[in-house]
Short mmCIF file of C-alpha atoms in Angstrom, two decimals:
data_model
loop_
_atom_site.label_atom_id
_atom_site.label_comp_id
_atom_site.label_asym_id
_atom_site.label_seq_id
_atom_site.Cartn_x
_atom_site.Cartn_y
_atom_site.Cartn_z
CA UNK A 170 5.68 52.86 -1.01
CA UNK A 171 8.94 54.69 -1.27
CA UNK A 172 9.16 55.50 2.39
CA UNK A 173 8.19 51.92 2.79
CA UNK A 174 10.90 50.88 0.92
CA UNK A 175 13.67 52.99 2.36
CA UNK A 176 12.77 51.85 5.51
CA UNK A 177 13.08 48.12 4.83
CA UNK A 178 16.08 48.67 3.08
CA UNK A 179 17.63 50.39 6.14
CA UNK A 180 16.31 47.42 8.18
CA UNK A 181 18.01 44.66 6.11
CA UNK A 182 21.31 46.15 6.61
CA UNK A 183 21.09 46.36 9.70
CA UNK A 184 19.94 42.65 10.04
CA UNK A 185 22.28 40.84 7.31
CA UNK A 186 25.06 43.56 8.92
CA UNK A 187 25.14 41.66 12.36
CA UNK A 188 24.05 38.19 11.01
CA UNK A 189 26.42 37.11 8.01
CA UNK A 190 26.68 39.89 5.66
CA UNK A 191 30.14 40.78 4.31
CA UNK A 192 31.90 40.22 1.66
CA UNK A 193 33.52 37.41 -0.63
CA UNK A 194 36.55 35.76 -1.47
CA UNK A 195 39.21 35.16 0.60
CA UNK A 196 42.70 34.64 0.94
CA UNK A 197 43.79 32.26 3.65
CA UNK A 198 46.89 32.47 5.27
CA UNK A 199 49.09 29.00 5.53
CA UNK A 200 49.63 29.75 9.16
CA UNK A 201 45.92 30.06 10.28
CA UNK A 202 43.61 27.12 10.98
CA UNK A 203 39.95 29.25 10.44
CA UNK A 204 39.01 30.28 6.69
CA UNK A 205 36.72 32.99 6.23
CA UNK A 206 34.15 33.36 3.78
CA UNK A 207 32.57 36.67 2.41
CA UNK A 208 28.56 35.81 1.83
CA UNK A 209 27.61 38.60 -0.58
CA UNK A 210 26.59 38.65 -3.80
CA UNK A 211 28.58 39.75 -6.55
CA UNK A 212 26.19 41.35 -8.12
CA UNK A 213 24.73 44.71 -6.57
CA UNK A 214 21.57 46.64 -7.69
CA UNK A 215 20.31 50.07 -7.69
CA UNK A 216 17.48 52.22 -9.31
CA UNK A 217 15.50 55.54 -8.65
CA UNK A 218 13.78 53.70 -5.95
CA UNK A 219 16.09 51.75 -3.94
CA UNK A 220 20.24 51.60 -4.02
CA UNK A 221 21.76 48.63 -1.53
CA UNK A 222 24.60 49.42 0.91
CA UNK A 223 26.26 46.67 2.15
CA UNK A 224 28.42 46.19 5.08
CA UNK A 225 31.84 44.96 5.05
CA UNK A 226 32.80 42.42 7.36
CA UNK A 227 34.41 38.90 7.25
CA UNK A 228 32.53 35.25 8.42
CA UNK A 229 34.26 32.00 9.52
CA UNK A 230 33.61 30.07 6.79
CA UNK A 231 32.25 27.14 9.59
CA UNK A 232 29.89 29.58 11.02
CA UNK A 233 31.22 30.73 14.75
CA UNK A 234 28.25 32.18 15.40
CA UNK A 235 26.23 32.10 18.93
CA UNK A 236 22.76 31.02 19.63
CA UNK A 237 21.10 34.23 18.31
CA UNK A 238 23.10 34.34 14.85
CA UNK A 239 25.68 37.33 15.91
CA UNK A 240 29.15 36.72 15.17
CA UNK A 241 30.93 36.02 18.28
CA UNK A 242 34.46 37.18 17.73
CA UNK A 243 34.60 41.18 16.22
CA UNK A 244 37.41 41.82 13.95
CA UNK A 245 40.15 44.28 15.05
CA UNK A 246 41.21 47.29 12.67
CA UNK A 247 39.25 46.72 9.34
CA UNK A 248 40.79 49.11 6.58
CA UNK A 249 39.52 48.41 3.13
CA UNK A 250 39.46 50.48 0.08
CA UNK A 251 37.46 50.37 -3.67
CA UNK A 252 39.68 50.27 -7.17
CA UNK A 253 36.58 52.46 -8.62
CA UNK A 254 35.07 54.76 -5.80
CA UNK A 255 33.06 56.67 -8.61
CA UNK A 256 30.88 52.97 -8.35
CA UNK A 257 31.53 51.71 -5.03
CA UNK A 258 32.69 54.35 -2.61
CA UNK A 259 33.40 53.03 1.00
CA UNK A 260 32.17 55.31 3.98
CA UNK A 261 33.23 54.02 7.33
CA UNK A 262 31.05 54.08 10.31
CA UNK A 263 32.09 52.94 13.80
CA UNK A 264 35.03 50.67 12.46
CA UNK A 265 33.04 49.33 9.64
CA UNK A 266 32.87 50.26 6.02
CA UNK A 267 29.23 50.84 4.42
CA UNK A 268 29.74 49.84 0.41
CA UNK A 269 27.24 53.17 -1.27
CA UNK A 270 26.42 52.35 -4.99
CA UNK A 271 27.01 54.95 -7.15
CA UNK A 272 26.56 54.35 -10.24
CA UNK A 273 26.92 51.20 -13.02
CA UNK A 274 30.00 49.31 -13.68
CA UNK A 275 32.57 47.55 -11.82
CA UNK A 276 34.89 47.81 -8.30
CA UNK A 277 37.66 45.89 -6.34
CA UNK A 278 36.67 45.62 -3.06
CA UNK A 279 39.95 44.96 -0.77
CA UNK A 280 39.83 44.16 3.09
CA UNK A 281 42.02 44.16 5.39
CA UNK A 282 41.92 42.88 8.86
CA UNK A 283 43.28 41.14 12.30
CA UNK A 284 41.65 38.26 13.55
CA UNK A 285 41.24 36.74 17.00
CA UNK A 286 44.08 35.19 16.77
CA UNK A 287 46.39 38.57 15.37
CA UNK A 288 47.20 37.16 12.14
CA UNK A 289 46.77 39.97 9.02
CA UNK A 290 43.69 38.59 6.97
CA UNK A 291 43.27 40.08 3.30
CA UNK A 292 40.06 39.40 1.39
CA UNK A 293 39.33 40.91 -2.36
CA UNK A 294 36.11 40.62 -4.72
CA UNK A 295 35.46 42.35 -7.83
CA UNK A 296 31.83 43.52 -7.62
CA UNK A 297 29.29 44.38 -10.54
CA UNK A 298 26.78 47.20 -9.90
CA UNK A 299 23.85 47.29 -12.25
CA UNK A 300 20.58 48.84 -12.83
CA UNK A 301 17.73 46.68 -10.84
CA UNK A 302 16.59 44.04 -13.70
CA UNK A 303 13.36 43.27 -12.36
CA UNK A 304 13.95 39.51 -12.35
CA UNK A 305 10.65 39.65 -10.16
CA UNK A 306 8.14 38.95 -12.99
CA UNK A 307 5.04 39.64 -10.57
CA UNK A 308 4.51 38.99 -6.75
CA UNK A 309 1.10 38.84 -5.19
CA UNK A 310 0.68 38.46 -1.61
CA UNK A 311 -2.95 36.89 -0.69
CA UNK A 312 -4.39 37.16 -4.09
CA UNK A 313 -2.93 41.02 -3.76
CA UNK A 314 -0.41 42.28 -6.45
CA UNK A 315 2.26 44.18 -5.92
CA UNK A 316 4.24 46.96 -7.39
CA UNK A 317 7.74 45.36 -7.36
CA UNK A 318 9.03 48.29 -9.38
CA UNK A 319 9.13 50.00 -6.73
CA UNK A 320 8.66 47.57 -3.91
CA UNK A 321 12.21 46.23 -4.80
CA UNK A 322 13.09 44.68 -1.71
CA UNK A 323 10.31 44.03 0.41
CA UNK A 324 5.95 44.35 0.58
CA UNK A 325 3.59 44.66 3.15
CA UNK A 326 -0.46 44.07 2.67
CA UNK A 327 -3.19 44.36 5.59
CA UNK A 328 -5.14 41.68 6.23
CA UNK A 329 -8.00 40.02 8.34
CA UNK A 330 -7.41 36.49 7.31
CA UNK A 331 -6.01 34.08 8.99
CA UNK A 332 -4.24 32.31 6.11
CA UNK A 333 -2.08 33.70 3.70
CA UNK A 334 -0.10 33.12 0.33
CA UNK A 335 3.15 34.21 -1.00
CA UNK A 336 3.28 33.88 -5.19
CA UNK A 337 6.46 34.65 -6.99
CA UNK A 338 6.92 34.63 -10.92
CA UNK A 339 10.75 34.72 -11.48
CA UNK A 340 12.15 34.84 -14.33
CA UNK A 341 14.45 32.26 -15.87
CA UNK A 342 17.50 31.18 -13.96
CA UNK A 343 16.14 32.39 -10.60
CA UNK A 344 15.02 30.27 -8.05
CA UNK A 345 13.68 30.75 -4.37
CA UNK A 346 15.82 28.61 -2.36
CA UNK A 347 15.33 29.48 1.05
CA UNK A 348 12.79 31.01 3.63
CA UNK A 349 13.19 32.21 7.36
CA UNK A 350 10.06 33.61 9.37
CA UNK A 351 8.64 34.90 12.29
CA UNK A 352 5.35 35.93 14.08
CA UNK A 353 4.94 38.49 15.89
CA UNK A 354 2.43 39.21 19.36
CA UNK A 355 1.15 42.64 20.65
CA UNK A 356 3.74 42.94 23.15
CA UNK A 357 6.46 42.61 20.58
CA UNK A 358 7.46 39.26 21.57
CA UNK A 359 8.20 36.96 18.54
CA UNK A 360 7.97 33.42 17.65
CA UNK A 361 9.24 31.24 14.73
CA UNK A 362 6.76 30.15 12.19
CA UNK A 363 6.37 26.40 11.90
CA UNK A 364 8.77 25.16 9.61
CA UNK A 365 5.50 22.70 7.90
CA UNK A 366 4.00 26.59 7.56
CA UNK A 367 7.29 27.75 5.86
CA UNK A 368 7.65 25.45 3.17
CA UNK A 369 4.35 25.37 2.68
CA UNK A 370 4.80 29.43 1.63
CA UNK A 371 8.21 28.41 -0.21
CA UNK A 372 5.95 26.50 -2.49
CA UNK A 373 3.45 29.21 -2.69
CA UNK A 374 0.74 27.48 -0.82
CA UNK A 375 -1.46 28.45 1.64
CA UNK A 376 -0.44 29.26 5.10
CA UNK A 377 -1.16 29.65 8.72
CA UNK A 378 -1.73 33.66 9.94
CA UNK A 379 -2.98 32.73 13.44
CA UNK A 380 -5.28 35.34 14.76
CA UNK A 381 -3.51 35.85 18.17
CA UNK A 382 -0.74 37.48 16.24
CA UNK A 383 -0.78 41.27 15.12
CA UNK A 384 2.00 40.33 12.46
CA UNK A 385 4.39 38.14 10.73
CA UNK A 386 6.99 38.50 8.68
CA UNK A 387 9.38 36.22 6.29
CA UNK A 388 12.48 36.67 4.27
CA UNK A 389 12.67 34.59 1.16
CA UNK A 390 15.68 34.11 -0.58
CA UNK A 391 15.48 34.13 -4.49
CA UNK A 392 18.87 32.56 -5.84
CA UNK A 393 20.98 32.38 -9.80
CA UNK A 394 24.09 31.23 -9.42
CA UNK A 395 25.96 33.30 -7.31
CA UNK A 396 23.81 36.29 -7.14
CA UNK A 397 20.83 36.44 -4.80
CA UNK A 398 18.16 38.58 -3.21
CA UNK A 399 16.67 38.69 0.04
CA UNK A 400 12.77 39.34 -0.02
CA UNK A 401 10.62 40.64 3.04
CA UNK A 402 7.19 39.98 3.03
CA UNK A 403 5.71 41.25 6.26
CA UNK A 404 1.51 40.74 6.68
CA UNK A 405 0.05 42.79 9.25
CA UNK A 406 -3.31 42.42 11.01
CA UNK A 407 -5.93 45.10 10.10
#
């Protein structure tokens, strides 16, 4: 389950990297009509099992985004830097900067960048790492439990039926708030899950696992105040 996890951990950078991950606060310049937002938690995890890495980057705070959810408009000459690199050190990849948790405690996270329009945007957030506190009570997926001490991100389960449940037991404070989902065909094409088949799952209810489809997979988002977490639950056909 370790591999497992690693590998959905890599794959939720990658996806919150290009959709709307970043990070938080912002300063907005008198000058400049478009605010930007950083939609990040302030609250990191890590453990033995899984550490997050987030990607830096900076979001219109009215979205900008084109019809497949990528930011439309790249920023120009990022340079950002951490008060406390023996928590947060910064590693910079192809013009971005990957956030690598090392340890407990607490970092400034400061940003710097141009935006479309050439004005000098700065952005700061003070972020708290912490060991992973298990806020997952238990999680069973189709009557399945799962090991969410080590599945601390996302689970996967096998399955020949063609309805499945999703079951969270949070504890207090937390909140799922919102679910996104897809299924997905032999040939790799995908296609949204019914929205009527989403909430159902947000509630913990039955759902729809059509046969047709080899897999599905949804992201749930489980939400206390500012902090949140973004689950995967992918179901595969046996």
């Amino acid at each position: 389950m370790k591999a497992l996890n690693n590998k959905r951990s890599l794959t939720l950078i990658i996806i919150f990297a290009v959709m709307m991950v970043a990070f938080a606060f912002l300063t907005a310049d008198a000058n400049t009509s478009v605010e930007y937002k950083i939609d990040i938690p302030k609250t990191l995890y890590h453990n033995k099992n899984f550490d997050e890495s987030p990607v830096l980057w900076a979001v219109p705070v009215n979205g900008n985004f084109d019809e497949n959810g990528v930011y439309i408009d790249d920023q120009a000459a990022i340079t950002a830097k951490s008060s406390n690199p023996k928590v947060i050190k910064l590693v910079k990849n192809d013009g971005l900067y990957e956030m690598i948790l090392k340890k407990s405690g607490k970092s400034r996270i400061t940003m710097t960048f141009k935006d479309e329009e050439g004005n000098t945007r700065t952005l700061s957030k003070v972020f708290r790492v912490i060991k992973y506190p298990n806020f997952i009570k238990s999680l069973h997926i189709s009557g399945k439990k799962m090991n969410i001490k080590e599945d601390i991100k996302a689970s996967e389960i096998y399955t020949k039926k063609t309805k499945a449940t999703v079951k969270f037991v949070l504890k207090n404070g937390w909140k799922k708030t919102e679910i996104t989902g897809r299924y997905c065909k032999k040939n790799g094409n995908q296609v949204k899950i019914p929205d009527a088949e989403l909430k159902r799952a947000l509630k913990g209810k039955s759902f729809k696992f059509p046969k047709k489809y080899k897999k599905m997979y949804m992201f749930i988002k489980l939400e206390k105040g500012d902090d949140y977490l973004d689950y995967l639950v992918e179901i595969n056909r046996k």
